[in-house]
PDB file of C-alpha atoms in Angstrom:
ATOM      1  CA  MET A   1       3.549 -31.740  -9.624  1.00  0.00           C
ATOM      2  CA  LYS A   2       5.339 -28.759  -8.159  1.00  0.00           C
ATOM      3  CA  LYS A   3       5.418 -26.953 -11.285  1.00  0.00           C
ATOM      4  CA  LYS A   4       1.848 -27.335 -11.729  1.00  0.00           C
ATOM      5  CA  MET A   5       0.967 -26.158  -8.200  1.00  0.00           C
ATOM      6  CA  ILE A   6       3.284 -23.065  -8.764  1.00  0.00           C
ATOM      7  CA  ARG A   7       1.518 -22.420 -12.065  1.00  0.00           C
ATOM      8  CA  THR A   8      -1.896 -22.824 -10.577  1.00  0.00           C
ATOM      9  CA  THR A   9      -0.982 -20.431  -7.732  1.00  0.00           C
ATOM     10  CA  VAL A  10       0.444 -17.774 -10.011  1.00  0.00           C
ATOM     11  CA  PHE A  11      -2.627 -17.962 -12.218  1.00  0.00           C
ATOM     12  CA  LEU A  12      -5.019 -17.665  -9.494  1.00  0.00           C
ATOM     13  CA  ALA A  13      -2.898 -14.751  -7.889  1.00  0.00           C
ATOM     14  CA  VAL A  14      -3.113 -12.889 -11.177  1.00  0.00           C
ATOM     15  CA  ILE A  15      -6.831 -13.417 -11.307  1.00  0.00           C
ATOM     16  CA  THR A  16      -7.256 -12.245  -7.667  1.00  0.00           C
ATOM     17  CA  LEU A  17      -5.119  -9.106  -8.322  1.00  0.00           C
ATOM     18  CA  THR A  18      -7.099  -8.302 -11.525  1.00  0.00           C
ATOM     19  CA  LEU A  19     -10.268  -8.595  -9.505  1.00  0.00           C
ATOM     20  CA  ALA A  20      -8.790  -6.811  -6.583  1.00  0.00           C
ATOM     21  CA  GLY A  21      -7.088  -3.981  -8.243  1.00  0.00           C
ATOM     22  CA  GLY A  22     -10.252  -1.782  -8.678  1.00  0.00           C
ATOM     23  CA  PRO A  23     -13.045  -2.613  -6.211  1.00  0.00           C
ATOM     24  CA  VAL A  24     -10.838  -1.741  -3.255  1.00  0.00           C
ATOM     25  CA  PHE A  25     -12.302   1.696  -3.550  1.00  0.00           C
ATOM     26  CA  GLY A  26     -15.886   0.791  -3.024  1.00  0.00           C
ATOM     27  CA  GLU A  27     -19.057   0.929  -4.937  1.00  0.00           C
ATOM     28  CA  GLU A  28     -18.033   2.741  -8.095  1.00  0.00           C
ATOM     29  CA  ASN A  29     -16.792   0.715 -11.035  1.00  0.00           C
ATOM     30  CA  TRP A  30     -13.085   1.230 -11.038  1.00  0.00           C
ATOM     31  CA  LYS A  31     -12.557   0.360 -14.845  1.00  0.00           C
ATOM     32  CA  ASP A  32     -15.351   2.861 -15.950  1.00  0.00           C
ATOM     33  CA  MET A  33     -13.751   5.717 -13.991  1.00  0.00           C
ATOM     34  CA  LYS A  34     -11.866   8.404 -15.837  1.00  0.00           C
ATOM     35  CA  LYS A  35      -8.190   8.799 -15.093  1.00  0.00           C
ATOM     36  CA  GLU A  36      -8.746  12.097 -13.290  1.00  0.00           C
ATOM     37  CA  SER A  37     -11.621  10.570 -11.107  1.00  0.00           C
ATOM     38  CA  LYS A  38      -9.380   7.599 -10.101  1.00  0.00           C
ATOM     39  CA  ARG A  39      -6.720  10.024  -8.933  1.00  0.00           C
ATOM     40  CA  MET A  40      -9.189  11.936  -6.921  1.00  0.00           C
ATOM     41  CA  LYS A  41     -10.427   8.736  -5.381  1.00  0.00           C
ATOM     42  CA  ILE A  42      -6.933   7.621  -4.473  1.00  0.00           C
ATOM     43  CA  ASP A  43      -6.203  11.107  -2.991  1.00  0.00           C
ATOM     44  CA  GLU A  44      -9.512  11.155  -0.891  1.00  0.00           C
ATOM     45  CA  THR A  45      -8.776   7.769   0.571  1.00  0.00           C
ATOM     46  CA  ALA A  46      -5.010   8.545   1.088  1.00  0.00           C
ATOM     47  CA  LYS A  47      -6.019  11.655   2.943  1.00  0.00           C
ATOM     48  CA  GLU A  48      -8.490   9.889   5.100  1.00  0.00           C
ATOM     49  CA  ALA A  49      -6.131   7.266   6.085  1.00  0.00           C
ATOM     50  CA  LEU A  50      -3.251   9.522   6.817  1.00  0.00           C
ATOM     51  CA  ASP A  51      -5.499  11.961   8.896  1.00  0.00           C
ATOM     52  CA  GLU A  52      -6.817   8.948  10.889  1.00  0.00           C
ATOM     53  CA  LEU A  53      -3.296   7.576  11.522  1.00  0.00           C
ATOM     54  CA  LEU A  54      -1.963  11.075  12.584  1.00  0.00           C
ATOM     55  CA  ALA A  55      -5.055  11.566  14.914  1.00  0.00           C
ATOM     56  CA  LYS A  56      -4.677   8.230  16.651  1.00  0.00           C
ATOM     57  CA  ASN A  57      -0.980   7.772  16.981  1.00  0.00           C
ATOM     58  CA  ALA A  58       1.427  10.491  18.395  1.00  0.00           C
ATOM     59  CA  LYS A  59       4.563   8.551  17.292  1.00  0.00           C
ATOM     60  CA  ALA A  60       3.276   8.472  13.685  1.00  0.00           C
ATOM     61  CA  LYS A  61       2.729  12.227  13.863  1.00  0.00           C
ATOM     62  CA  LEU A  62       6.204  12.821  15.140  1.00  0.00           C
ATOM     63  CA  LEU A  63       7.455  10.651  12.207  1.00  0.00           C
ATOM     64  CA  PHE A  64       5.371  12.261   9.644  1.00  0.00           C
ATOM     65  CA  ASP A  65       6.615  15.654  10.771  1.00  0.00           C
ATOM     66  CA  ASN A  66      10.077  14.623  10.369  1.00  0.00           C
ATOM     67  CA  SER A  67       9.741  12.751   7.179  1.00  0.00           C
ATOM     68  CA  HIS A  68      10.606  13.912   3.581  1.00  0.00           C
ATOM     69  CA  ALA A  69       7.582  12.182   1.992  1.00  0.00           C
ATOM     70  CA  TRP A  70       4.608   9.783   2.486  1.00  0.00           C
ATOM     71  CA  ALA A  71       2.623   7.298   0.675  1.00  0.00           C
ATOM     72  CA  VAL A  72      -0.699   5.506   1.417  1.00  0.00           C
ATOM     73  CA  PHE A  73      -1.955   2.274  -0.475  1.00  0.00           C
ATOM     74  CA  ASP A  74      -5.530   0.798  -0.225  1.00  0.00           C
ATOM     75  CA  ASN A  75      -5.334  -2.864  -0.470  1.00  0.00           C
ATOM     76  CA  LEU A  76      -7.661  -5.821  -0.712  1.00  0.00           C
ATOM     77  CA  LYS A  77      -6.093  -9.186   0.165  1.00  0.00           C
ATOM     78  CA  LEU A  78      -7.951 -12.559  -0.427  1.00  0.00           C
ATOM     79  CA  ALA A  79      -7.213 -15.852   0.795  1.00  0.00           C
ATOM     80  CA  PHE A  80      -8.714 -19.130  -0.487  1.00  0.00           C
ATOM     81  CA  GLY A  81      -5.885 -21.693   0.080  1.00  0.00           C
ATOM     82  CA  PHE A  82      -3.665 -19.281  -1.535  1.00  0.00           C
ATOM     83  CA  SER A  83      -3.476 -15.414  -0.969  1.00  0.00           C
ATOM     84  CA  GLY A  84      -3.263 -12.540  -3.210  1.00  0.00           C
ATOM     85  CA  GLY A  85      -4.022  -8.952  -3.180  1.00  0.00           C
ATOM     86  CA  GLY A  86      -3.786  -5.712  -4.916  1.00  0.00           C
ATOM     87  CA  GLY A  87      -4.530  -2.112  -4.818  1.00  0.00           C
ATOM     88  CA  ASN A  88      -3.710   1.364  -5.666  1.00  0.00           C
ATOM     89  CA  GLY A  89      -2.043   4.401  -3.816  1.00  0.00           C
ATOM     90  CA  VAL A  90      -0.083   7.732  -3.969  1.00  0.00           C
ATOM     91  CA  ALA A  91       3.291   8.770  -2.871  1.00  0.00           C
ATOM     92  CA  VAL A  92       3.654  12.529  -2.099  1.00  0.00           C
ATOM     93  CA  GLU A  93       6.806  14.582  -1.559  1.00  0.00           C
ATOM     94  CA  LYS A  94       5.932  16.984   1.166  1.00  0.00           C
ATOM     95  CA  ALA A  95       7.743  20.077   0.137  1.00  0.00           C
ATOM     96  CA  SER A  96       6.706  20.086  -3.447  1.00  0.00           C
ATOM     97  CA  GLY A  97       3.350  18.359  -3.124  1.00  0.00           C
ATOM     98  CA  ASP A  98       4.185  16.239  -6.284  1.00  0.00           C
ATOM     99  CA  ARG A  99       2.235  13.031  -6.496  1.00  0.00           C
ATOM    100  CA  THR A 100       3.108   9.688  -7.928  1.00  0.00           C
ATOM    101  CA  TYR A 101       0.297   7.233  -8.438  1.00  0.00           C
ATOM    102  CA  MET A 102       1.385   3.677  -7.865  1.00  0.00           C
ATOM    103  CA  LYS A 103       0.096   0.117  -7.520  1.00  0.00           C
ATOM    104  CA  MET A 104       0.836  -2.834  -5.157  1.00  0.00           C
ATOM    105  CA  GLY A 105       0.467  -6.575  -5.326  1.00  0.00           C
ATOM    106  CA  THR A 106       0.948  -9.643  -3.383  1.00  0.00           C
ATOM    107  CA  ALA A 107       0.680 -13.456  -3.781  1.00  0.00           C
ATOM    108  CA  GLY A 108       1.409 -16.365  -1.728  1.00  0.00           C
ATOM    109  CA  VAL A 109       0.669 -19.940  -0.747  1.00  0.00           C
ATOM    110  CA  GLY A 110      -0.796 -20.847   2.551  1.00  0.00           C
ATOM    111  CA  PHE A 111      -4.058 -21.576   4.623  1.00  0.00           C
ATOM    112  CA  GLY A 112      -6.543 -19.092   4.900  1.00  0.00           C
ATOM    113  CA  LEU A 113     -10.171 -18.172   3.824  1.00  0.00           C
ATOM    114  CA  GLY A 114     -11.471 -14.776   3.496  1.00  0.00           C
ATOM    115  CA  ALA A 115     -10.869 -11.085   2.485  1.00  0.00           C
ATOM    116  CA  ASN A 116      -8.989  -8.337   4.257  1.00  0.00           C
ATOM    117  CA  LYS A 117      -9.289  -4.698   3.174  1.00  0.00           C
ATOM    118  CA  TYR A 118      -6.573  -2.366   4.788  1.00  0.00           C
ATOM    119  CA  GLN A 119      -4.536   0.740   4.127  1.00  0.00           C
ATOM    120  CA  VAL A 120      -0.619   0.892   4.403  1.00  0.00           C
ATOM    121  CA  VAL A 121       0.862   4.147   5.293  1.00  0.00           C
ATOM    122  CA  PHE A 122       4.608   4.763   4.477  1.00  0.00           C
ATOM    123  CA  PHE A 123       6.844   7.707   5.772  1.00  0.00           C
ATOM    124  CA  PHE A 124      10.084   8.339   4.030  1.00  0.00           C
ATOM    125  CA  GLN A 125      13.013   9.702   6.036  1.00  0.00           C
ATOM    126  CA  ASP A 126      14.888  11.246   3.205  1.00  0.00           C
ATOM    127  CA  PRO A 127      14.800  12.175  -0.647  1.00  0.00           C
ATOM    128  CA  LYS A 128      16.976   9.179  -1.692  1.00  0.00           C
ATOM    129  CA  THR A 129      14.686   6.494  -0.041  1.00  0.00           C
ATOM    130  CA  PHE A 130      11.609   8.019  -1.466  1.00  0.00           C
ATOM    131  CA  ASP A 131      13.055   8.361  -4.964  1.00  0.00           C
ATOM    132  CA  ASN A 132      14.108   4.821  -4.906  1.00  0.00           C
ATOM    133  CA  PHE A 133      10.665   3.575  -3.844  1.00  0.00           C
ATOM    134  CA  VAL A 134       8.745   5.576  -6.431  1.00  0.00           C
ATOM    135  CA  ASN A 135      11.148   5.258  -9.483  1.00  0.00           C
ATOM    136  CA  LYS A 136      12.633   1.829  -8.971  1.00  0.00           C
ATOM    137  CA  GLY A 137       9.639   0.315  -7.023  1.00  0.00           C
ATOM    138  CA  TRP A 138       9.875  -1.580  -3.657  1.00  0.00           C
ATOM    139  CA  GLN A 139       9.361  -5.137  -2.478  1.00  0.00           C
ATOM    140  CA  ALA A 140       8.888  -5.760   1.134  1.00  0.00           C
ATOM    141  CA  ASP A 141      11.314  -8.325   2.305  1.00  0.00           C
ATOM    142  CA  ALA A 142      10.840 -11.060   4.882  1.00  0.00           C
ATOM    143  CA  GLY A 143      11.378  -8.894   7.832  1.00  0.00           C
ATOM    144  CA  ALA A 144       8.988  -6.066   6.785  1.00  0.00           C
ATOM    145  CA  THR A 145       6.258  -5.409   9.107  1.00  0.00           C
ATOM    146  CA  ALA A 146       3.846  -2.509   9.654  1.00  0.00           C
ATOM    147  CA  SER A 147       3.787  -1.354  13.256  1.00  0.00           C
ATOM    148  CA  ALA A 148       1.237   0.581  15.182  1.00  0.00           C
ATOM    149  CA  GLY A 149      -1.560   0.118  17.881  1.00  0.00           C
ATOM    150  CA  THR A 150      -0.402  -0.775  21.396  1.00  0.00           C
ATOM    151  CA  ASN A 151       2.223   1.101  23.343  1.00  0.00           C
ATOM    152  CA  ALA A 152       4.497  -2.126  23.127  1.00  0.00           C
ATOM    153  CA  ALA A 153       4.393  -1.940  19.208  1.00  0.00           C
ATOM    154  CA  GLU A 154       4.723   1.898  19.216  1.00  0.00           C
ATOM    155  CA  VAL A 155       8.072   1.514  21.039  1.00  0.00           C
ATOM    156  CA  LYS A 156       9.437  -0.283  18.047  1.00  0.00           C
ATOM    157  CA  THR A 157       8.021   1.889  15.358  1.00  0.00           C
ATOM    158  CA  GLY A 158      10.421   4.234  13.653  1.00  0.00           C
ATOM    159  CA  PHE A 159      12.432   4.663  10.422  1.00  0.00           C
ATOM    160  CA  VAL A 160      14.113   1.349   9.147  1.00  0.00           C
ATOM    161  CA  ASN A 161      16.257   1.743   6.257  1.00  0.00           C
ATOM    162  CA  GLY A 162      14.628   5.110   5.778  1.00  0.00           C
ATOM    163  CA  ILE A 163      10.999   3.836   5.893  1.00  0.00           C
ATOM    164  CA  ALA A 164       8.475   3.776   8.588  1.00  0.00           C
ATOM    165  CA  ILE A 165       5.288   1.582   7.677  1.00  0.00           C
ATOM    166  CA  TYR A 166       1.830   1.571   9.465  1.00  0.00           C
ATOM    167  CA  GLN A 167      -1.063  -0.715   8.513  1.00  0.00           C
ATOM    168  CA  MET A 168      -4.770   0.106   9.336  1.00  0.00           C
ATOM    169  CA  THR A 169      -7.736  -2.020   8.939  1.00  0.00           C
ATOM    170  CA  GLU A 170     -11.494  -1.279   9.840  1.00  0.00           C
ATOM    171  CA  LYS A 171     -10.684  -2.466  13.261  1.00  0.00           C
ATOM    172  CA  GLY A 172      -7.922   0.224  13.630  1.00  0.00           C
ATOM    173  CA  LEU A 173      -4.189   0.054  13.532  1.00  0.00           C
ATOM    174  CA  MET A 174      -2.521  -3.365  13.483  1.00  0.00           C
ATOM    175  CA  ALA A 175       0.543  -4.245  15.576  1.00  0.00           C
ATOM    176  CA  ASN A 176       3.247  -5.830  13.576  1.00  0.00           C
ATOM    177  CA  ALA A 177       1.144  -6.658  10.445  1.00  0.00           C
ATOM    178  CA  ASP A 178       3.363  -8.816   7.974  1.00  0.00           C
ATOM    179  CA  ILE A 179       3.487  -7.137   4.484  1.00  0.00           C
ATOM    180  CA  ALA A 180       6.545  -9.314   3.305  1.00  0.00           C
ATOM    181  CA  GLY A 181       6.219 -10.318  -0.359  1.00  0.00           C
ATOM    182  CA  THR A 182       4.328  -7.124  -1.278  1.00  0.00           C
ATOM    183  CA  LYS A 183       5.615  -5.245  -4.324  1.00  0.00           C
ATOM    184  CA  TYR A 184       5.022  -1.548  -5.117  1.00  0.00           C
ATOM    185  CA  TRP A 185       5.487   0.038  -8.515  1.00  0.00           C
ATOM    186  CA  LYS A 186       4.365   3.151 -10.595  1.00  0.00           C
ATOM    187  CA  ASN A 187       1.018   3.081 -12.142  1.00  0.00           C
ATOM    188  CA  LYS A 188       2.074   4.164 -15.677  1.00  0.00           C
ATOM    189  CA  LYS A 189      -1.635   4.709 -16.705  1.00  0.00           C
ATOM    190  CA  LEU A 190      -2.384   7.334 -13.889  1.00  0.00           C
ATOM    191  CA  ASN A 191       0.913   9.169 -14.247  1.00  0.00           C
ATOM    192  CA  ARG A 192       0.769  10.102 -17.958  1.00  0.00           C
TER     193      ARG A 192
END
């Protein structure tokens, strides 16, 4: 019985990720877009999210100014008794401007119903942390949270293991949003 539930959850999560991987970016049909158009859309969304974060949060601006690199992911998370999500993003080395296009995905079991669209912004303290994130991929552990919003949350925000993370929704910055279990990896199709 347990194996059947796990298989069903994985199957539903894969379907969710497949459906969520493209439409995160809006009205255009993601699958029909050319590679360069996809990159441009990802870059545009990333710039908007980064600009909004830096304008609204002085601590984030300070961390960005002292960071080696940054990344932004646009995500859609669905919950219907299980949760799954997916999205795309870009990781940028500040000095060179080099861009690496990436994907993200998450799946889990739990109570919930609905959809949540949000952006996750990463700042990388040093070249090694950034290189590991981009080239080896990264999975948020159980303690990974995105912090922003209120002054109380802002005090806790900083580089942890070389990474600072912020999550933004349509309602604004979220304080201590849980991103545990989310995996990030290179998008092979967009980096060719």
